[in-house]
């Protein structure tokens, strides 16, 4: 049967759809598993999203990817993502990275265990715990999977917990599917014809949206958002109101466009604004020489995962943010 580790991967499900002459009738579905609960599983198929009660599942398994990313490819992307979200306080443990940013976001306040820590694994975890204690923060580690499975096993033995699974998704910019044409403006949809504007510096309104989403905006947050050489901030206004935002960076020796903080105001949702923001940032990234885009999204964020799938994103790998038990 499926497990939470299968979320974000392609699966095949054989389900019971009826009974004929006393025998069950089966139907197969193939797609990306976007949600798994005790009662239902949700698959993003080529025909749309399919929600299947677990009671109807006869058999289900993960479909092996045609090509799994190599360890070096995972490391390359993780380092590009680190460049795109630069914590102001940093240290090294061999090749591993230690990062702190006043607690603003897990990505900027966790160790990244890629490469060789230059010491035995238990000693490396001890060093992480000491470093974060010295900075007055709970120790956290981002474990890219399956690359960091040994690290995860050591953390399990120490009683560390895990935050929800995050999907690291990618798409070649040349194959990024275009956003759907915007609907005509209506009283319920004022953003139909609004343009996406890109700036090199975030406006105060843009920062206010980020603060609302991430729970405040300390100085370290402003550093994370702006301390990248190639960065653009997207915004969509209509009638003087900021309706959609996004952020794009180009890192990883110019190869990777990183997308983050894609946000649409509640009154402007389901009008294609998020896709248009992504498309505008993709056009900018392509002009800067990037060839691929990546983003990070929690697997439980079904609406976002569905949108990214429609644009052509697939899961490259996943990671868990692990948190040390209280001392």
Short mmCIF file of C-alpha atoms in Angstrom, two decimals:
data_model
loop_
_atom_site.label_atom_id
_atom_site.label_comp_id
_atom_site.label_asym_id
_atom_site.label_seq_id
_atom_site.Cartn_x
_atom_site.Cartn_y
_atom_site.Cartn_z
CA UNK A 1 0.00 0.00 0.00
CA UNK A 2 1.04 3.62 -0.40
CA UNK A 3 2.81 5.70 2.24
CA UNK A 4 3.34 9.43 2.77
CA UNK A 5 6.77 9.07 1.12
CA UNK A 6 4.94 8.30 -2.14
CA UNK A 7 3.24 11.70 -2.26
CA UNK A 8 4.63 13.71 -5.16
CA UNK A 9 5.49 10.61 -7.18
CA UNK A 10 3.72 8.88 -10.06
CA UNK A 11 1.58 5.96 -9.01
CA UNK A 12 -0.85 3.47 -10.55
CA UNK A 13 -4.07 2.62 -8.72
CA UNK A 14 -6.41 -0.26 -9.47
CA UNK A 15 -9.78 0.48 -7.91
CA UNK A 16 -13.09 -1.35 -7.67
CA UNK A 17 -15.76 0.52 -9.64
CA UNK A 18 -18.62 -1.96 -9.49
CA UNK A 19 -19.80 -5.55 -9.39
CA UNK A 20 -20.98 -7.62 -12.35
CA UNK A 21 -22.31 -11.15 -11.96
CA UNK A 22 -20.82 -11.32 -8.51
CA UNK A 23 -17.34 -10.31 -9.68
CA UNK A 24 -15.65 -6.95 -9.07
CA UNK A 25 -15.03 -4.56 -11.95
CA UNK A 26 -11.69 -2.73 -11.92
CA UNK A 27 -10.43 0.54 -13.37
CA UNK A 28 -6.81 1.69 -13.44
CA UNK A 29 -5.64 5.28 -12.94
CA UNK A 30 -2.14 6.63 -13.51
CA UNK A 31 -0.91 9.97 -12.22
CA UNK A 32 0.89 11.92 -9.52
CA UNK A 33 -0.15 11.28 -5.94
CA UNK A 34 -0.89 14.72 -4.45
CA UNK A 35 -2.64 13.74 -1.21
CA UNK A 36 -2.90 10.67 0.97
CA UNK A 37 -5.10 10.41 4.05
CA UNK A 38 -6.60 7.57 6.07
CA UNK A 39 -9.78 7.71 4.00
CA UNK A 40 -8.86 9.00 0.52
CA UNK A 41 -6.06 9.44 -1.95
CA UNK A 42 -5.95 12.12 -4.63
CA UNK A 43 -4.22 11.64 -7.98
CA UNK A 44 -3.42 14.28 -10.58
CA UNK A 45 -4.08 12.44 -13.86
CA UNK A 46 -3.89 13.60 -17.46
CA UNK A 47 -7.71 13.94 -17.38
CA UNK A 48 -7.76 15.96 -14.15
CA UNK A 49 -7.73 15.36 -10.42
CA UNK A 50 -9.20 12.07 -9.17
CA UNK A 51 -10.17 11.46 -5.53
CA UNK A 52 -10.43 7.79 -4.64
CA UNK A 53 -11.75 6.41 -1.33
CA UNK A 54 -9.20 4.06 0.21
CA UNK A 55 -11.97 1.48 0.62
CA UNK A 56 -12.21 1.25 -3.19
CA UNK A 57 -8.48 0.67 -3.73
CA UNK A 58 -7.69 -2.89 -4.74
CA UNK A 59 -4.00 -2.30 -5.42
CA UNK A 60 -1.74 0.75 -5.60
CA UNK A 61 1.98 1.21 -6.11
CA UNK A 62 4.54 3.80 -7.11
CA UNK A 63 5.61 3.81 -10.75
CA UNK A 64 9.42 3.96 -11.00
CA UNK A 65 10.54 7.17 -12.70
CA UNK A 66 12.05 6.83 -16.12
CA UNK A 67 15.19 8.45 -14.82
CA UNK A 68 15.94 9.18 -11.20
CA UNK A 69 18.06 12.26 -10.46
CA UNK A 70 21.62 11.43 -9.51
CA UNK A 71 23.04 12.41 -6.14
CA UNK A 72 25.10 15.12 -7.85
CA UNK A 73 21.96 16.52 -9.51
CA UNK A 74 20.19 16.73 -6.15
CA UNK A 75 23.21 18.45 -4.58
CA UNK A 76 23.43 20.92 -7.48
CA UNK A 77 19.77 21.88 -7.14
CA UNK A 78 19.89 22.11 -3.34
CA UNK A 79 22.88 24.46 -3.54
CA UNK A 80 21.15 26.59 -6.19
CA UNK A 81 18.12 26.80 -3.88
CA UNK A 82 20.36 27.82 -0.99
CA UNK A 83 21.81 30.63 -3.14
CA UNK A 84 18.27 31.75 -3.96
CA UNK A 85 17.29 31.94 -0.26
CA UNK A 86 20.50 33.15 1.44
CA UNK A 87 20.51 33.09 5.23
CA UNK A 88 22.50 36.03 6.67
CA UNK A 89 24.27 33.89 9.31
CA UNK A 90 26.14 30.91 7.88
CA UNK A 91 28.79 28.39 8.84
CA UNK A 92 30.22 25.17 7.44
CA UNK A 93 30.57 21.69 8.83
CA UNK A 94 32.80 20.18 6.20
CA UNK A 95 30.59 20.45 3.11
CA UNK A 96 27.41 20.77 5.16
CA UNK A 97 25.83 24.21 5.57
CA UNK A 98 24.56 25.71 8.84
CA UNK A 99 22.11 28.60 8.40
CA UNK A 100 20.34 31.04 10.69
CA UNK A 101 17.95 33.93 9.99
CA UNK A 102 16.17 34.88 13.23
CA UNK A 103 13.81 31.95 12.77
CA UNK A 104 12.33 33.34 9.52
CA UNK A 105 11.40 30.26 7.44
CA UNK A 106 12.65 26.74 7.91
CA UNK A 107 14.83 26.86 4.81
CA UNK A 108 16.96 29.69 6.19
CA UNK A 109 17.21 28.27 9.72
CA UNK A 110 18.24 24.69 9.09
CA UNK A 111 21.35 22.72 8.30
CA UNK A 112 21.73 21.38 4.77
CA UNK A 113 23.51 17.99 4.90
CA UNK A 114 24.86 17.60 1.38
CA UNK A 115 28.41 16.42 0.82
CA UNK A 116 30.85 15.27 3.51
CA UNK A 117 30.61 16.72 7.05
CA UNK A 118 34.26 15.76 7.61
CA UNK A 119 33.45 13.69 10.71
CA UNK A 120 31.32 10.66 11.65
CA UNK A 121 27.58 11.19 11.29
CA UNK A 122 26.74 11.15 15.04
CA UNK A 123 29.46 13.75 15.67
CA UNK A 124 28.07 15.90 12.83
CA UNK A 125 24.58 15.89 14.39
CA UNK A 126 26.13 16.74 17.78
CA UNK A 127 27.88 19.72 16.16
CA UNK A 128 24.62 20.92 14.58
CA UNK A 129 22.84 20.76 17.92
CA UNK A 130 25.63 22.78 19.59
CA UNK A 131 25.70 25.42 16.83
CA UNK A 132 21.99 26.11 16.97
CA UNK A 133 22.02 26.13 20.79
CA UNK A 134 24.75 28.80 20.63
CA UNK A 135 22.46 30.84 18.37
CA UNK A 136 19.47 30.42 20.67
CA UNK A 137 17.46 28.46 18.11
CA UNK A 138 16.01 24.95 17.88
CA UNK A 139 18.19 22.72 15.76
CA UNK A 140 16.69 21.90 12.37
CA UNK A 141 17.98 19.89 9.41
CA UNK A 142 16.62 19.81 5.86
CA UNK A 143 17.01 16.25 4.58
CA UNK A 144 16.79 15.89 0.77
CA UNK A 145 15.40 12.46 -0.06
CA UNK A 146 16.55 9.86 -0.81
CA UNK A 147 20.02 11.43 -0.64
CA UNK A 148 19.92 12.10 3.11
CA UNK A 149 18.23 8.87 4.23
CA UNK A 150 21.21 7.97 6.50
CA UNK A 151 20.93 11.39 8.16
CA UNK A 152 17.20 10.86 8.65
CA UNK A 153 17.81 7.49 10.28
CA UNK A 154 20.21 9.09 12.78
CA UNK A 155 17.67 11.83 13.54
CA UNK A 156 14.93 9.23 14.01
CA UNK A 157 17.09 7.50 16.61
CA UNK A 158 17.43 10.81 18.47
CA UNK A 159 13.69 11.51 18.49
CA UNK A 160 13.65 14.37 15.97
CA UNK A 161 10.24 15.16 14.46
CA UNK A 162 9.42 16.05 10.85
CA UNK A 163 7.47 18.88 9.28
CA UNK A 164 5.21 18.14 6.27
CA UNK A 165 6.92 16.74 3.19
CA UNK A 166 8.09 19.33 0.63
CA UNK A 167 8.27 18.65 -3.09
CA UNK A 168 11.15 20.16 -5.06
CA UNK A 169 9.70 20.54 -8.53
CA UNK A 170 11.38 21.49 -11.80
CA UNK A 171 10.60 22.18 -15.43
CA UNK A 172 12.78 23.02 -18.46
CA UNK A 173 11.93 26.62 -19.30
CA UNK A 174 11.67 25.68 -22.97
CA UNK A 175 8.74 23.37 -22.16
CA UNK A 176 6.98 25.49 -19.53
CA UNK A 177 3.35 25.52 -20.60
CA UNK A 178 1.86 28.96 -21.22
CA UNK A 179 -0.60 30.49 -18.84
CA UNK A 180 -4.21 30.28 -19.91
CA UNK A 181 -5.58 33.48 -21.49
CA UNK A 182 -6.96 35.77 -18.77
CA UNK A 183 -10.74 36.02 -18.49
CA UNK A 184 -12.49 39.24 -19.38
CA UNK A 185 -12.73 41.67 -16.43
CA UNK A 186 -15.94 41.31 -14.45
CA UNK A 187 -17.15 42.72 -11.12
CA UNK A 188 -16.02 39.41 -9.58
CA UNK A 189 -12.81 39.30 -11.61
CA UNK A 190 -11.19 42.75 -11.82
CA UNK A 191 -7.71 41.40 -12.61
CA UNK A 192 -8.51 40.05 -16.06
CA UNK A 193 -6.45 42.52 -18.08
CA UNK A 194 -3.93 43.60 -15.45
CA UNK A 195 -0.25 43.37 -16.45
CA UNK A 196 2.54 41.68 -14.49
CA UNK A 197 5.24 44.18 -13.54
CA UNK A 198 8.78 43.12 -12.56
CA UNK A 199 11.08 45.23 -10.39
CA UNK A 200 14.56 44.75 -8.95
CA UNK A 201 13.49 45.94 -5.49
CA UNK A 202 10.34 44.90 -3.62
CA UNK A 203 7.77 47.59 -2.86
CA UNK A 204 6.52 48.06 0.68
CA UNK A 205 3.20 46.58 -0.39
CA UNK A 206 5.00 43.54 -1.79
CA UNK A 207 6.89 43.14 1.49
CA UNK A 208 3.63 43.43 3.44
CA UNK A 209 2.23 40.47 1.49
CA UNK A 210 5.36 38.44 2.26
CA UNK A 211 5.14 39.41 5.94
CA UNK A 212 1.52 38.28 6.09
CA UNK A 213 2.34 34.94 4.54
CA UNK A 214 5.49 34.23 6.57
CA UNK A 215 4.54 35.77 9.92
CA UNK A 216 6.48 39.03 10.06
CA UNK A 217 9.48 40.47 8.28
CA UNK A 218 12.65 40.87 10.38
CA UNK A 219 15.82 42.41 8.93
CA UNK A 220 17.09 38.92 8.15
CA UNK A 221 14.04 38.38 5.94
CA UNK A 222 14.83 41.46 3.88
CA UNK A 223 18.36 40.11 3.47
CA UNK A 224 17.06 36.75 2.25
CA UNK A 225 14.72 38.39 -0.23
CA UNK A 226 17.14 40.91 -1.73
CA UNK A 227 20.70 39.58 -1.26
CA UNK A 228 20.77 37.76 -4.61
CA UNK A 229 22.54 39.34 -7.58
CA UNK A 230 19.84 38.36 -10.08
CA UNK A 231 16.40 38.81 -8.55
CA UNK A 232 13.03 40.15 -9.66
CA UNK A 233 9.83 40.87 -7.76
CA UNK A 234 6.56 40.41 -9.63
CA UNK A 235 3.36 42.23 -8.86
CA UNK A 236 -0.07 42.61 -10.44
CA UNK A 237 -2.16 45.68 -9.64
CA UNK A 238 -5.77 46.43 -10.56
CA UNK A 239 -7.61 49.57 -9.50
CA UNK A 240 -4.73 50.45 -7.19
CA UNK A 241 -4.86 47.15 -5.31
CA UNK A 242 -2.01 44.63 -5.25
CA UNK A 243 -3.59 41.34 -6.31
CA UNK A 244 -0.67 39.00 -6.99
CA UNK A 245 3.04 38.72 -6.16
CA UNK A 246 5.98 36.47 -6.84
CA UNK A 247 9.77 36.36 -6.65
CA UNK A 248 12.29 34.99 -9.12
CA UNK A 249 16.05 34.46 -8.80
CA UNK A 250 18.71 33.12 -11.12
CA UNK A 251 21.37 31.04 -9.33
CA UNK A 252 23.33 27.84 -9.77
CA UNK A 253 25.86 29.34 -12.19
CA UNK A 254 23.02 30.91 -14.12
CA UNK A 255 21.16 27.68 -14.85
CA UNK A 256 18.28 27.77 -12.36
CA UNK A 257 15.34 30.14 -12.11
CA UNK A 258 14.02 29.86 -8.56
CA UNK A 259 10.36 30.73 -7.97
CA UNK A 260 9.04 31.62 -4.53
CA UNK A 261 6.33 33.55 -2.71
CA UNK A 262 3.76 33.14 -5.47
CA UNK A 263 0.70 34.66 -3.82
CA UNK A 264 -2.73 35.81 -5.04
CA UNK A 265 -5.18 37.89 -2.99
CA UNK A 266 -8.34 35.92 -2.06
CA UNK A 267 -10.64 38.15 -4.13
CA UNK A 268 -8.53 37.60 -7.27
CA UNK A 269 -8.03 33.85 -7.17
CA UNK A 270 -9.03 31.43 -9.95
CA UNK A 271 -8.34 34.06 -12.62
CA UNK A 272 -4.99 32.70 -13.78
CA UNK A 273 -2.87 35.32 -12.01
CA UNK A 274 -0.43 32.88 -10.39
CA UNK A 275 0.29 31.26 -13.75
CA UNK A 276 0.80 34.66 -15.36
CA UNK A 277 3.23 35.71 -12.61
CA UNK A 278 5.19 32.50 -13.15
CA UNK A 279 5.22 33.02 -16.92
CA UNK A 280 6.51 36.60 -16.55
CA UNK A 281 9.30 35.48 -14.22
CA UNK A 282 10.11 32.59 -16.58
CA UNK A 283 10.46 35.01 -19.50
CA UNK A 284 12.83 37.13 -17.41
CA UNK A 285 14.83 34.09 -16.29
CA UNK A 286 15.14 32.85 -19.87
CA UNK A 287 16.42 36.25 -20.96
CA UNK A 288 19.03 36.03 -18.18
CA UNK A 289 20.23 32.67 -19.51
CA UNK A 290 18.45 30.24 -17.16
CA UNK A 291 17.40 26.95 -18.71
CA UNK A 292 15.35 25.35 -15.92
CA UNK A 293 12.99 26.52 -13.18
CA UNK A 294 12.49 25.09 -9.71
CA UNK A 295 10.16 25.71 -6.80
CA UNK A 296 9.44 24.16 -3.43
CA UNK A 297 5.89 23.36 -2.35
CA UNK A 298 4.43 21.36 0.53
CA UNK A 299 2.82 18.18 -0.77
CA UNK A 300 -0.35 18.93 1.21
CA UNK A 301 -0.89 22.17 -0.75
CA UNK A 302 -3.09 20.43 -3.30
CA UNK A 303 -4.18 23.52 -5.24
CA UNK A 304 -0.62 24.73 -5.76
CA UNK A 305 0.63 21.26 -6.72
CA UNK A 306 -2.19 20.99 -9.26
CA UNK A 307 -1.36 24.40 -10.78
CA UNK A 308 2.33 23.59 -11.11
CA UNK A 309 1.51 20.24 -12.72
CA UNK A 310 -0.61 22.01 -15.34
CA UNK A 311 2.36 24.27 -16.12
CA UNK A 312 4.61 21.23 -16.63
CA UNK A 313 6.42 20.95 -13.29
CA UNK A 314 7.36 17.49 -12.04
CA UNK A 315 8.90 16.39 -8.75
CA UNK A 316 12.69 16.25 -8.93
CA UNK A 317 13.12 15.11 -5.33
CA UNK A 318 11.60 15.77 -1.91
CA UNK A 319 12.81 16.89 1.49
CA UNK A 320 11.75 16.82 5.10
CA UNK A 321 12.56 19.56 7.60
CA UNK A 322 13.55 17.75 10.78
CA UNK A 323 13.28 19.44 14.19
CA UNK A 324 15.22 18.46 17.30
CA UNK A 325 13.22 17.54 20.41
CA UNK A 326 13.08 20.18 23.16
CA UNK A 327 15.94 20.01 25.61
#
